[in-house]
Coordinates of C-alpha atoms in Angstrom, one line a residue:
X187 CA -77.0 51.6 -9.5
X188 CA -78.9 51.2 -6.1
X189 CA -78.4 47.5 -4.9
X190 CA -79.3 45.5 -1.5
X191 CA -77.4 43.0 0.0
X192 CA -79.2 40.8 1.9
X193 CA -77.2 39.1 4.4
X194 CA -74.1 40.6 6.0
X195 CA -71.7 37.3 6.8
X196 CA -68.4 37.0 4.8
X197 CA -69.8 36.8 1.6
X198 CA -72.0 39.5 1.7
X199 CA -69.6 42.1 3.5
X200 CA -67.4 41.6 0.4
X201 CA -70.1 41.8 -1.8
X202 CA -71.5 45.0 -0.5
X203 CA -67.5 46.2 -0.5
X204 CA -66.7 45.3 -4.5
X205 CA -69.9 47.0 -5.3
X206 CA -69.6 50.3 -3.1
X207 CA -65.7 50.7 -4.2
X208 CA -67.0 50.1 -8.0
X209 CA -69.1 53.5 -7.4
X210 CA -72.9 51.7 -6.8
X211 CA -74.7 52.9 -3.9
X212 CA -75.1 49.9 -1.4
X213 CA -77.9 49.1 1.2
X214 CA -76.7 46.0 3.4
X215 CA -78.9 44.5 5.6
X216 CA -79.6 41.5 7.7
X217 CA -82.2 39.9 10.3
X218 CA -78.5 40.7 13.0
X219 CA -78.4 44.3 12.8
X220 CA -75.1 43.2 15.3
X221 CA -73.8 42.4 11.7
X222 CA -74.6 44.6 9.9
X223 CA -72.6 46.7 12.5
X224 CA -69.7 44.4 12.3
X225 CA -69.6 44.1 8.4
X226 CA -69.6 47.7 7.9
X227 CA -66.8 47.8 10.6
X228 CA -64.6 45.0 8.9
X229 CA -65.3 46.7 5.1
X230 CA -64.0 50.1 6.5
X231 CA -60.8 48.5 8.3
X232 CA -60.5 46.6 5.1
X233 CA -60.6 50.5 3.3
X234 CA -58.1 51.6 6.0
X235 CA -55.8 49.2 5.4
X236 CA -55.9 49.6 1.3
X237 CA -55.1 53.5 2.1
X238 CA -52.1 52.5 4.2
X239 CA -50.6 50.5 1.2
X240 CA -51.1 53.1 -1.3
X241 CA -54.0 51.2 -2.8
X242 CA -56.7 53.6 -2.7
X243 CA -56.9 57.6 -1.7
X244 CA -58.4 58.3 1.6
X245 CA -60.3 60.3 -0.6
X246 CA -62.0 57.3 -2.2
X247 CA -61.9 55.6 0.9
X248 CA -64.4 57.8 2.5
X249 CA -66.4 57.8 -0.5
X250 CA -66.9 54.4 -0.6
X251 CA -67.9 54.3 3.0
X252 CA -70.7 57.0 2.2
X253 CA -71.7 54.5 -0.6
X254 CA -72.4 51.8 2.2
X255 CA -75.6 52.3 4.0
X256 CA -76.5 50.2 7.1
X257 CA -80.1 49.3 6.8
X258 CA -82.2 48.3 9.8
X259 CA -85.2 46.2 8.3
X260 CA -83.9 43.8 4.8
X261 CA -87.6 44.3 3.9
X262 CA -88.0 48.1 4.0
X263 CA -89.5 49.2 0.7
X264 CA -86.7 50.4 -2.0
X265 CA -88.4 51.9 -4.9
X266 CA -84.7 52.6 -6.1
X267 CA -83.2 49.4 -5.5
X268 CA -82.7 47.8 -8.9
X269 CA -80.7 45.0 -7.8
X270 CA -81.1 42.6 -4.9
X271 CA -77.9 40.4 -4.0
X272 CA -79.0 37.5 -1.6
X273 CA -76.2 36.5 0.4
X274 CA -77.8 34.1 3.3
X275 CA -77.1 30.8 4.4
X276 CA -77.2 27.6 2.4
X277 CA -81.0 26.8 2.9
X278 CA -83.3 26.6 0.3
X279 CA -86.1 27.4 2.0
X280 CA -84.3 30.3 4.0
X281 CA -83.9 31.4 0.6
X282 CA -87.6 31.0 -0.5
X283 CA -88.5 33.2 2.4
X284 CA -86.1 36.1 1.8
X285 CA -87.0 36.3 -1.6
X286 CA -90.7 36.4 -1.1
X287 CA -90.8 38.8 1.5
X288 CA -88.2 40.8 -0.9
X289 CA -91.3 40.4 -3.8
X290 CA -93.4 41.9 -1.5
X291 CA -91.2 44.7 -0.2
X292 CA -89.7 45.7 -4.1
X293 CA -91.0 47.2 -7.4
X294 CA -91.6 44.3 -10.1
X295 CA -88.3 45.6 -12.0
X296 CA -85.9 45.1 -9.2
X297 CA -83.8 42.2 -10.2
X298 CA -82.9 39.4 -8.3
X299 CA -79.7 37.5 -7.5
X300 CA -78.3 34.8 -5.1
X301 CA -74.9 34.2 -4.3
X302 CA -75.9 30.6 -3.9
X303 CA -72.9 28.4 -4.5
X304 CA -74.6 24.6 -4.9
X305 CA -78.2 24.8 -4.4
X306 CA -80.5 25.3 -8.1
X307 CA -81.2 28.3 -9.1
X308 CA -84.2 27.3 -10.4
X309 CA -85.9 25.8 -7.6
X310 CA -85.4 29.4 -5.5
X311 CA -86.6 30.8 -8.7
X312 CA -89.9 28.6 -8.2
X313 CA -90.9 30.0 -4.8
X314 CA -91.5 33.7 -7.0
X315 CA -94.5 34.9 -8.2
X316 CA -92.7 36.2 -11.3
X317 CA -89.4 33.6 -11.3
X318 CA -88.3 35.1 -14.3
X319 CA -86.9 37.9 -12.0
X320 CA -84.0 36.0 -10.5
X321 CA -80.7 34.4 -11.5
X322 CA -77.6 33.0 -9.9
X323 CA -74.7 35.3 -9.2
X324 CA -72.2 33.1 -7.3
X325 CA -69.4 35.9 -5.8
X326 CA -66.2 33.7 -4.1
X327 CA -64.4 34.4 -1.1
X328 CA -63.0 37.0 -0.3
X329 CA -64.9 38.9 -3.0
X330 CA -63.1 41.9 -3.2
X331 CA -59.4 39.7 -4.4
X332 CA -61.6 36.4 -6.2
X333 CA -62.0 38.6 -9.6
X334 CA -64.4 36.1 -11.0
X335 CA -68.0 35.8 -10.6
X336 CA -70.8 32.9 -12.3
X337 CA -73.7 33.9 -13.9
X338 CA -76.3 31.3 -13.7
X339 CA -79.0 31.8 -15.1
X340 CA -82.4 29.7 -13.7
X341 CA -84.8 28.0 -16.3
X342 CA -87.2 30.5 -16.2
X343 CA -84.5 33.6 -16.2
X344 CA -85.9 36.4 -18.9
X345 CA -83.2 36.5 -21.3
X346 CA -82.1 40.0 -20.5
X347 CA -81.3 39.5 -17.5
X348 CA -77.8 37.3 -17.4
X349 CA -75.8 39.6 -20.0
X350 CA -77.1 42.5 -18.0
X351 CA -75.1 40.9 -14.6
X352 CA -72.3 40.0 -16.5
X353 CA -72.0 44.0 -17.9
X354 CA -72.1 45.0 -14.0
X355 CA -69.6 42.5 -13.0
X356 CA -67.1 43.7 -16.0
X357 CA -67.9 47.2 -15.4
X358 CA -66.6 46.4 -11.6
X359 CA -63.8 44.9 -12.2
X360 CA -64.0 41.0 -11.9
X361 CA -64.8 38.6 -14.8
X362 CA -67.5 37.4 -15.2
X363 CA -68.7 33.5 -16.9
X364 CA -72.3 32.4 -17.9
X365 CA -73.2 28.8 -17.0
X366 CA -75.4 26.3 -16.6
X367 CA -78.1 25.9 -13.7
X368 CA -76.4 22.4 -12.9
X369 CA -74.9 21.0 -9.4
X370 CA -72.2 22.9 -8.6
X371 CA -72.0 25.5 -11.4
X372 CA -68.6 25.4 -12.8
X373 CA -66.2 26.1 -10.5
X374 CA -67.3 23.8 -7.6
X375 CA -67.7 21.1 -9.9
X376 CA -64.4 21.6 -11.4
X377 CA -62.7 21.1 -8.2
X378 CA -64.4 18.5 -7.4
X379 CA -62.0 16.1 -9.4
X380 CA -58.9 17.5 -7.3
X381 CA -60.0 15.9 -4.0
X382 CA -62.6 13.2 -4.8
X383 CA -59.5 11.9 -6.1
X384 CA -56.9 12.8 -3.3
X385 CA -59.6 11.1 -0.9
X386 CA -59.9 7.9 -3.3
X387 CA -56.0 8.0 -3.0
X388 CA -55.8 8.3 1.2
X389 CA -58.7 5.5 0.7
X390 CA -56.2 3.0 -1.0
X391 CA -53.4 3.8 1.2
X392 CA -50.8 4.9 -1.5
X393 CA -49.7 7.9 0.9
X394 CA -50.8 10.2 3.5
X395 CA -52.6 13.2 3.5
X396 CA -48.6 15.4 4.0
X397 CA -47.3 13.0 1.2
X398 CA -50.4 13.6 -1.2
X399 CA -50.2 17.4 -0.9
X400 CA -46.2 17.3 -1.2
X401 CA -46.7 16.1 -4.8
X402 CA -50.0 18.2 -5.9
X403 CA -47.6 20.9 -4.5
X404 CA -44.0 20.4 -6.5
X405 CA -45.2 18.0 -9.3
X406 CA -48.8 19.5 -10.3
X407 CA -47.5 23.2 -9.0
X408 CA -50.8 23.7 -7.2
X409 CA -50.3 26.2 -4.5
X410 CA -51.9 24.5 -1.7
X411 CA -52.5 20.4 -1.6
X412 CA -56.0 19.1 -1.8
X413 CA -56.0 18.1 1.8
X414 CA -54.6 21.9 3.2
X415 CA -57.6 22.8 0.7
X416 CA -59.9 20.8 2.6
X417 CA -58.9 22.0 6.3
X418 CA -59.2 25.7 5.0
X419 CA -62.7 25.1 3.6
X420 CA -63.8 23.4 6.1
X421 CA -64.3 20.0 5.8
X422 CA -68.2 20.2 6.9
X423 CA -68.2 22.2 3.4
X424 CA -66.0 20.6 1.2
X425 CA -68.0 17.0 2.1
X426 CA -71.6 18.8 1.7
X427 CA -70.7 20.2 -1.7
X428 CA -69.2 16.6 -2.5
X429 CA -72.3 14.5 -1.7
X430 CA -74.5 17.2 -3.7
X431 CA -73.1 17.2 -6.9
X432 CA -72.6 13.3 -6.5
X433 CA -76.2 13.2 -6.1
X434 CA -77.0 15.8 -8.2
X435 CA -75.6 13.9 -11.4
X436 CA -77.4 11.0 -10.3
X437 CA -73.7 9.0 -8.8
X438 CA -71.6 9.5 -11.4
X439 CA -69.1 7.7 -11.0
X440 CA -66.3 9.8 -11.6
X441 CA -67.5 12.5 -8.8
X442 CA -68.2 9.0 -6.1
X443 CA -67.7 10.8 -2.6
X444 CA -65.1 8.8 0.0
X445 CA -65.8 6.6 2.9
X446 CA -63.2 8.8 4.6
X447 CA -65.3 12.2 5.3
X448 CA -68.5 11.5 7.6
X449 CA -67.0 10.4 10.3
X450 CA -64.3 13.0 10.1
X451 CA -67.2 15.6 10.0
X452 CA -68.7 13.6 12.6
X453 CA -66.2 13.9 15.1
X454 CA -65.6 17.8 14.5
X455 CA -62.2 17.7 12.6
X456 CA -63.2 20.0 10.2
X457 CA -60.0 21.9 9.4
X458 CA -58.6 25.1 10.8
X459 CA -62.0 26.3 11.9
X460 CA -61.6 23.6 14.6
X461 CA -58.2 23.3 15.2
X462 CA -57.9 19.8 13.9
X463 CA -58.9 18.6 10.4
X464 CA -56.5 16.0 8.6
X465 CA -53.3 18.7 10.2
X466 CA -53.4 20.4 13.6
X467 CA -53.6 24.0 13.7
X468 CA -53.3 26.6 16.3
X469 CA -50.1 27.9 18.6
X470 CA -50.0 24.1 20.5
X471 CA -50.4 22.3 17.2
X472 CA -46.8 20.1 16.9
X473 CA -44.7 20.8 14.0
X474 CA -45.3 19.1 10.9
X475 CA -43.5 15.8 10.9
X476 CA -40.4 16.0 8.0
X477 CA -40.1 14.3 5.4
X478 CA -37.3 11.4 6.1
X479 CA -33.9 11.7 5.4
X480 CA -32.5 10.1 2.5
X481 CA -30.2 7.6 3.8
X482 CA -29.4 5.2 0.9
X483 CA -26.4 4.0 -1.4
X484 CA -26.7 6.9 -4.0
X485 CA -23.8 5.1 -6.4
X486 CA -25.7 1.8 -6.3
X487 CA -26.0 1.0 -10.6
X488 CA -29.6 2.1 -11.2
X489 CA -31.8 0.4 -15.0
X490 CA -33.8 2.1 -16.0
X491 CA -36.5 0.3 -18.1
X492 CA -37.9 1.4 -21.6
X493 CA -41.2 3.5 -21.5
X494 CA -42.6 6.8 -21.0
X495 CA -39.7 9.4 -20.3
X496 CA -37.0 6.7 -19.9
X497 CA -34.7 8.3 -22.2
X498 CA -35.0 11.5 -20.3
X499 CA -34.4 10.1 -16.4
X500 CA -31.3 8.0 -18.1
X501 CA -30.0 11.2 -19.3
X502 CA -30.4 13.0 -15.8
X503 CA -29.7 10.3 -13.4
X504 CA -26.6 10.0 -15.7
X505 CA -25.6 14.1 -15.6
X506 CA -26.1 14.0 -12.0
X507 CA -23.6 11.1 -11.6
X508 CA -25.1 8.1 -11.2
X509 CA -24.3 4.7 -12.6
X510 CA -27.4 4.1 -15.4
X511 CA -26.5 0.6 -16.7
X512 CA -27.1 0.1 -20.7
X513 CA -28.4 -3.0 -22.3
X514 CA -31.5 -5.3 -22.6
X515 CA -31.1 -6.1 -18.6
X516 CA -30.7 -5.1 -15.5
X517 CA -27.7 -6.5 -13.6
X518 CA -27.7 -8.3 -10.1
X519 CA -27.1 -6.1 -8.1
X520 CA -28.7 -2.7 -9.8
X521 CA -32.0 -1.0 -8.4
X522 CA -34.9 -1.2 -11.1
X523 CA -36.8 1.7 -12.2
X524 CA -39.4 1.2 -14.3
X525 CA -41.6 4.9 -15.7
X526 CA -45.0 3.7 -15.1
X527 CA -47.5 5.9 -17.1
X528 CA -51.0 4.5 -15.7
X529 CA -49.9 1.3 -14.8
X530 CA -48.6 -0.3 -11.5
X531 CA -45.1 -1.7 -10.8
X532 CA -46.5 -4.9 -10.1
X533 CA -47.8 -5.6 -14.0
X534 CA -44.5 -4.7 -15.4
X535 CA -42.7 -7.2 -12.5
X536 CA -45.0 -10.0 -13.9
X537 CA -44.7 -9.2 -17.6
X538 CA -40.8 -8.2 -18.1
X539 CA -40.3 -11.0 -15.2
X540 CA -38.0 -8.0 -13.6
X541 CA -36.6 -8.9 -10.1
X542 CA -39.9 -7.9 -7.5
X543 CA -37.4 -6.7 -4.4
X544 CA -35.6 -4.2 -6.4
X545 CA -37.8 -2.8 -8.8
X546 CA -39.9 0.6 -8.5
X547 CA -42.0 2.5 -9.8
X548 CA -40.8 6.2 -11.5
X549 CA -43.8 9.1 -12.1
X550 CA -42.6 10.4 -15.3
X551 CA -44.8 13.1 -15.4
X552 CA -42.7 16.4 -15.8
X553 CA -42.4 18.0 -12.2
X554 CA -43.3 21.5 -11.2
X555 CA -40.1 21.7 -8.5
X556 CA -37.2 19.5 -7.6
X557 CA -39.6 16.4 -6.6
X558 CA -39.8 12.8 -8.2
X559 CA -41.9 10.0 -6.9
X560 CA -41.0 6.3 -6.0
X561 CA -43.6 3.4 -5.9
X562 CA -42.8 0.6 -4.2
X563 CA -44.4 -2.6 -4.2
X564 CA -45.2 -5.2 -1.6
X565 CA -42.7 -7.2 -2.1
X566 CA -39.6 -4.5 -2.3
X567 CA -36.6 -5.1 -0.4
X568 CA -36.7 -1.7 2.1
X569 CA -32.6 -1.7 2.2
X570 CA -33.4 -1.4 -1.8
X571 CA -36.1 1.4 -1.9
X572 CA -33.9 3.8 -0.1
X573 CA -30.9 2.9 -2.7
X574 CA -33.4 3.8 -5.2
X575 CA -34.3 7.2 -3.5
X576 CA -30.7 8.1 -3.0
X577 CA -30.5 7.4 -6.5
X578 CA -33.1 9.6 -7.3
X579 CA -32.3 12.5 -5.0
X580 CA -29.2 13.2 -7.0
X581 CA -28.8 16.9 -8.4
X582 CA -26.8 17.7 -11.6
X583 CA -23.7 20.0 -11.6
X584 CA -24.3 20.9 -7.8
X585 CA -27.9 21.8 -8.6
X586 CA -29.9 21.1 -5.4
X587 CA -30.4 17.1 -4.9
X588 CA -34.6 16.2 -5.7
X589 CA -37.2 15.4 -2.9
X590 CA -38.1 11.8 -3.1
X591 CA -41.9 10.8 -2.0
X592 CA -42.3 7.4 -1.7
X593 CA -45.8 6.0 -2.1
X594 CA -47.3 2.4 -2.5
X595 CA -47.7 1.1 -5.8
X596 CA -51.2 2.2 -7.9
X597 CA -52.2 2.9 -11.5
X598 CA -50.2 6.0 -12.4
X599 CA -48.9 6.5 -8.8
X600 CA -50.3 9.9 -7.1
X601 CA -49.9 13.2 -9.7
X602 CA -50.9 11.2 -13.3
X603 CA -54.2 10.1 -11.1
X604 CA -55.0 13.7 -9.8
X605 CA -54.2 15.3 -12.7
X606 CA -56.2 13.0 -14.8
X607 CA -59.1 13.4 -12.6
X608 CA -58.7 17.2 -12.9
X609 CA -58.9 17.0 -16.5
X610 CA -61.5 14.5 -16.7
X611 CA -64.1 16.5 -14.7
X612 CA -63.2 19.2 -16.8
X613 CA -63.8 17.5 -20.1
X614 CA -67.0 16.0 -19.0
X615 CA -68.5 19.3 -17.9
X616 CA -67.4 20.9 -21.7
X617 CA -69.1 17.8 -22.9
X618 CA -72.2 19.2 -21.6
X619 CA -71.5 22.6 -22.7
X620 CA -72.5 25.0 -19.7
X621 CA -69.9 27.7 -21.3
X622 CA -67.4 27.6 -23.6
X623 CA -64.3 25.5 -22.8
X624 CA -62.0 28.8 -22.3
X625 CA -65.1 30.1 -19.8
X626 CA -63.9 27.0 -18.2
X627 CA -60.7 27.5 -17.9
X628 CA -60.7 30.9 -16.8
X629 CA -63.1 30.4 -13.9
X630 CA -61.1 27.4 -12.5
X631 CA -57.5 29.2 -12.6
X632 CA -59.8 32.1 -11.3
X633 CA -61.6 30.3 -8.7
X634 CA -59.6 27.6 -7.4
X635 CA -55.5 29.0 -8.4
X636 CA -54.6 26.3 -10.0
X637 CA -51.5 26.6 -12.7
X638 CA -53.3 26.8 -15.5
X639 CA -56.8 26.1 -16.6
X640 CA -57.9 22.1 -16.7
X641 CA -58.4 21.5 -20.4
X642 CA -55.0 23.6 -21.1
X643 CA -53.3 21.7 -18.8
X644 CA -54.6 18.3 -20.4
X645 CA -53.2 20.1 -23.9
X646 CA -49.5 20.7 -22.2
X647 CA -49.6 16.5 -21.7
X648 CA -51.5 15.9 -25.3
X649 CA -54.9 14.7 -25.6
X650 CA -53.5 11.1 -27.0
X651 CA -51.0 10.8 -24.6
X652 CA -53.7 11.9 -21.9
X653 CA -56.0 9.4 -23.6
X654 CA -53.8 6.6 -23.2
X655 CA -53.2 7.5 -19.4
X656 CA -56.7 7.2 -19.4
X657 CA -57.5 4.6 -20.6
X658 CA -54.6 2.5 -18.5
X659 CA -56.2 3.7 -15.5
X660 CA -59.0 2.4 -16.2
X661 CA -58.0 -0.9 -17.6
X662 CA -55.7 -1.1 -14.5
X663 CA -58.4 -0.7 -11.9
X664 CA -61.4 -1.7 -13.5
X665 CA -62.9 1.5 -11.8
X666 CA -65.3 3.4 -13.8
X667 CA -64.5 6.6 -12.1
X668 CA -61.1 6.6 -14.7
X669 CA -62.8 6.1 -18.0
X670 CA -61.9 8.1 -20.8
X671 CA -64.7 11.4 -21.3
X672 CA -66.0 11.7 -25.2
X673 CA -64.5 14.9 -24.9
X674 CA -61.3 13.6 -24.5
X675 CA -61.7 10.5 -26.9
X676 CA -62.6 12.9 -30.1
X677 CA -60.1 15.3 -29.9
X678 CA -57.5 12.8 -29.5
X679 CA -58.8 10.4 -32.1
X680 CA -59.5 13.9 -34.6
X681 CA -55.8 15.4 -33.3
X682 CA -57.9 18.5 -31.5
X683 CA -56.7 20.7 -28.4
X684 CA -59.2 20.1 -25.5
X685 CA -59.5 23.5 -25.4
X686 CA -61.3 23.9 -29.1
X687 CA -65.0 23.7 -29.1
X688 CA -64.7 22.1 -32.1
X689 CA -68.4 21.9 -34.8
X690 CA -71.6 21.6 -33.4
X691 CA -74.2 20.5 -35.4
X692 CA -76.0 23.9 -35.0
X693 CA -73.4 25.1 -37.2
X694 CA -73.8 23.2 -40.0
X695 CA -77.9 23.8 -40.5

């Protein structure tokens, strides 16, 4: 296949160097011929380097770079090209202008596609004289290692077109998933639940921006914390992309951008692209501050109160040493623990009438590495709190002792609230059904790494234990942003997997 790549930035240098390895012939082009020039520079150092570590043949390697041809005008006539890959800035009418000077430059049956990321398919569709031409084809960076692409097809898209993409992606290598023509596709609307709901926790002061990504890290598993996520977008991007698929669903709650991010953008603390987002980069940057050392009684008597995954810290504050009292009540001089499972400290202080200035809060959500979480509450006695992290850091049979975080008190304390949020966003795009729910999981693990997809990862908790996190949170808070999705409710209530599509009434006709 003969295809042009229009645009020659980061994208579209990948673009153009996934299609040319896959065997295509490749035109790339851009208003800069300077970048063209650079692009076809970085694509054949990216070739050299795959030849050094035994990746690819030098053979291939020079075959691919024949496959690449520089072009000097993006709206030369190309009575070969069958396939035009947009790959311009974020601008819709930018877009609107490439693709009509493209219809003017092309044969009728040269298909269309832009690598637009959050603006509608639909409406750059609408500029066309024939918009049934074009469809969405949303590539993520860096192409050539990302191996999953969208297919979105635009309202007016001839049928044809989006299984014809998704052969070409397959047959080169990536996957690829069809969805709707909605804000944010799949992927970037997916991930919006991971830091709307990191912000909303910065927002309420329950820890900082380190201490957030500490537990998304060893307790969710996620490779990178939602804020080092932010700073390596860019948070210019990650905030534009948030405030369009807000608006986009007409401010749904759930997706409610932060108070936090404009003035950050404002002042130019965008991440590492600046040197400075919400951590310093660069070879002056100071060291990140550690985490304090744990300096409490460790063989202070802990109680641990009944609830969610009591048994189980008993049982491993107990093989690790520590003095777990037994009985209906704590004694006078033992730390409190209580598992909160989307409820605060506080409610069980007032309800059990527990003693407030030694009682905290324990996440019982099963940790990823050798981290649990302590909430404290305003009225804790500090001299206490670090008993109860002592308490907590203690390792079994030598095993390495546990990181303690210690974070204010809040509905479900920081991983139950992010990883209900990821699973929430989730469910509520399935309940609009863009793609099947394992289309969903695969582009999220896909395009954003995390541990496993967001609707497996809600069935690895259990939809009625996730359910009744839910619906805590949202009794806790009063905050519509942590209501239960039907998605969620029904297969809980019917004792379905998130995962399963389940009947439609289509079926049943």
């Amino acid at each position: 296949m003969r295809i042009r790549i229009v645009g020659a930035g980061a994208m579209g240098r990948g673009i153009a160097q996934w299609a040319a390895t896959a065997g295509h012939t490749v035109e790339l082009c851009d208003v800069r011929t300077e970048a063209v020039t650079a692009a076809v520079d970085f694509v054949r150092s990216m070739l050299e380097r795959a030849v050094q570590k035994g990746r690819m043949s030098a053979g291939d390697s020079a075959a691919t770079l024949e496959r690449l041809i520089p072009l000097d005008d993006p709206w030369a006539a190309g009575p070969g090209v069958e396939l035009v890959v947009e790959a311009v800035c974020e601008d819709l009418d930018t877009k609107a202008e490439v693709f009509g000077k493209l219809e003017q430059a092309l044969p009728q049956s040269t298909v269309f596609a832009t690598n637009t990321s959050s603006l509608s398919v639909t409406r750059i569709a609408a500029s066309l004289r024939d918009p049934g031409r074009l469809a969405g084809l949303h590539f993520f960076n860096p192409v050539p290692l990302m191996k999953i692409v969208e297919v979105v097809p635009g309202a007016a898209t001839r049928p044809e077109i989006p299984p014809a993409l998704t052969a070409l992606v397959e047959s080169c290598g990536h996957r690829a998933v069809t969805v709707s023509d909605t804000p944010g596709f799949l992927v970037n609307h997916a991930g919006r639940g991971l830091v709307t709901e990191a912000l909303a926790l910065l927002e309420e002061s329950v820890a900082d921006p380190a201490g957030i990504d500490r537990i998304a890290r060893d307790v969710l598993g996620l490779r990178m914390g939602p804020f080092e996520l932010m700073d390596l977008t860019g948070l210019d991007v990650t905030a534009a992309v948030i405030d369009s698929i807000w608006e986009g669903f007409r401010h749904e709650d759930r997706l409610r951008p932060s108070f936090l991010t404009p003035n950050r953008v404002t002042a130019g603390l965008l991440g590492r692209k600046t040197g400075q987002g919400w951590f310093a980069y660069g070879p002056d940057a100071p060291a990140p501050a550690p985490e304090p050392l744990v300096t409490g009684d460790a063989d202070r008597p802990v109680f641990v109160v009944a609830g969610e995954g009591a048994e189980e810290l008993r049982s491993a504050l107990g093989a690790a040493g520590a003095t777990v009292e037994t009985g209906t009540g704590p004694s006078g001089g033992a730390v409190v623990l209580v598992p909160v499972w989307g409820t605060t400290v506080a409610a069980a202080v007032a309800s059990l009438g527990l003693p407030a200035a030694r009682t905290f809060g324990v996440d019982p959500l099963p940790a990823a590495g050798r981290r649990r979480v302590l909430a404290v509450t305003p009225a804790a006695d500090p001299a206490a709190a670090r008993d109860a992290r002592a308490v907590l850091a203690r390792g079994a049979d030598g095993a390495e002792p546990y990181a303690v975080s210690v974070v204010r008190d809040t509905a479900g304390s920081v991983a139950q609230r992010l990883l209900a949020s990821v699973v929430s966003v989730a469910a509520s795009i399935a309940e609009r059904s863009p793609t099947a729910p394992s289309d969903i999981d695969l582009a999220v693990t896909a395009g954003l790494g995390y541990p496993f997809g967001p609707l497996a990862w809600g069935d690895r908790i259990g939809a009625a234990r996730l359910l009744e996190l839910q619906r805590a949170l949202h009794a806790s808070t009063g905050d519509p942003r942590h209501r239960p999705t039907r998605w969620l409710t029904e297969r809980a209530l019917l004792g379905l997997p998130l995962t399963e599509p389940g009947t439609a009434p289509s079926d049943c006709a």
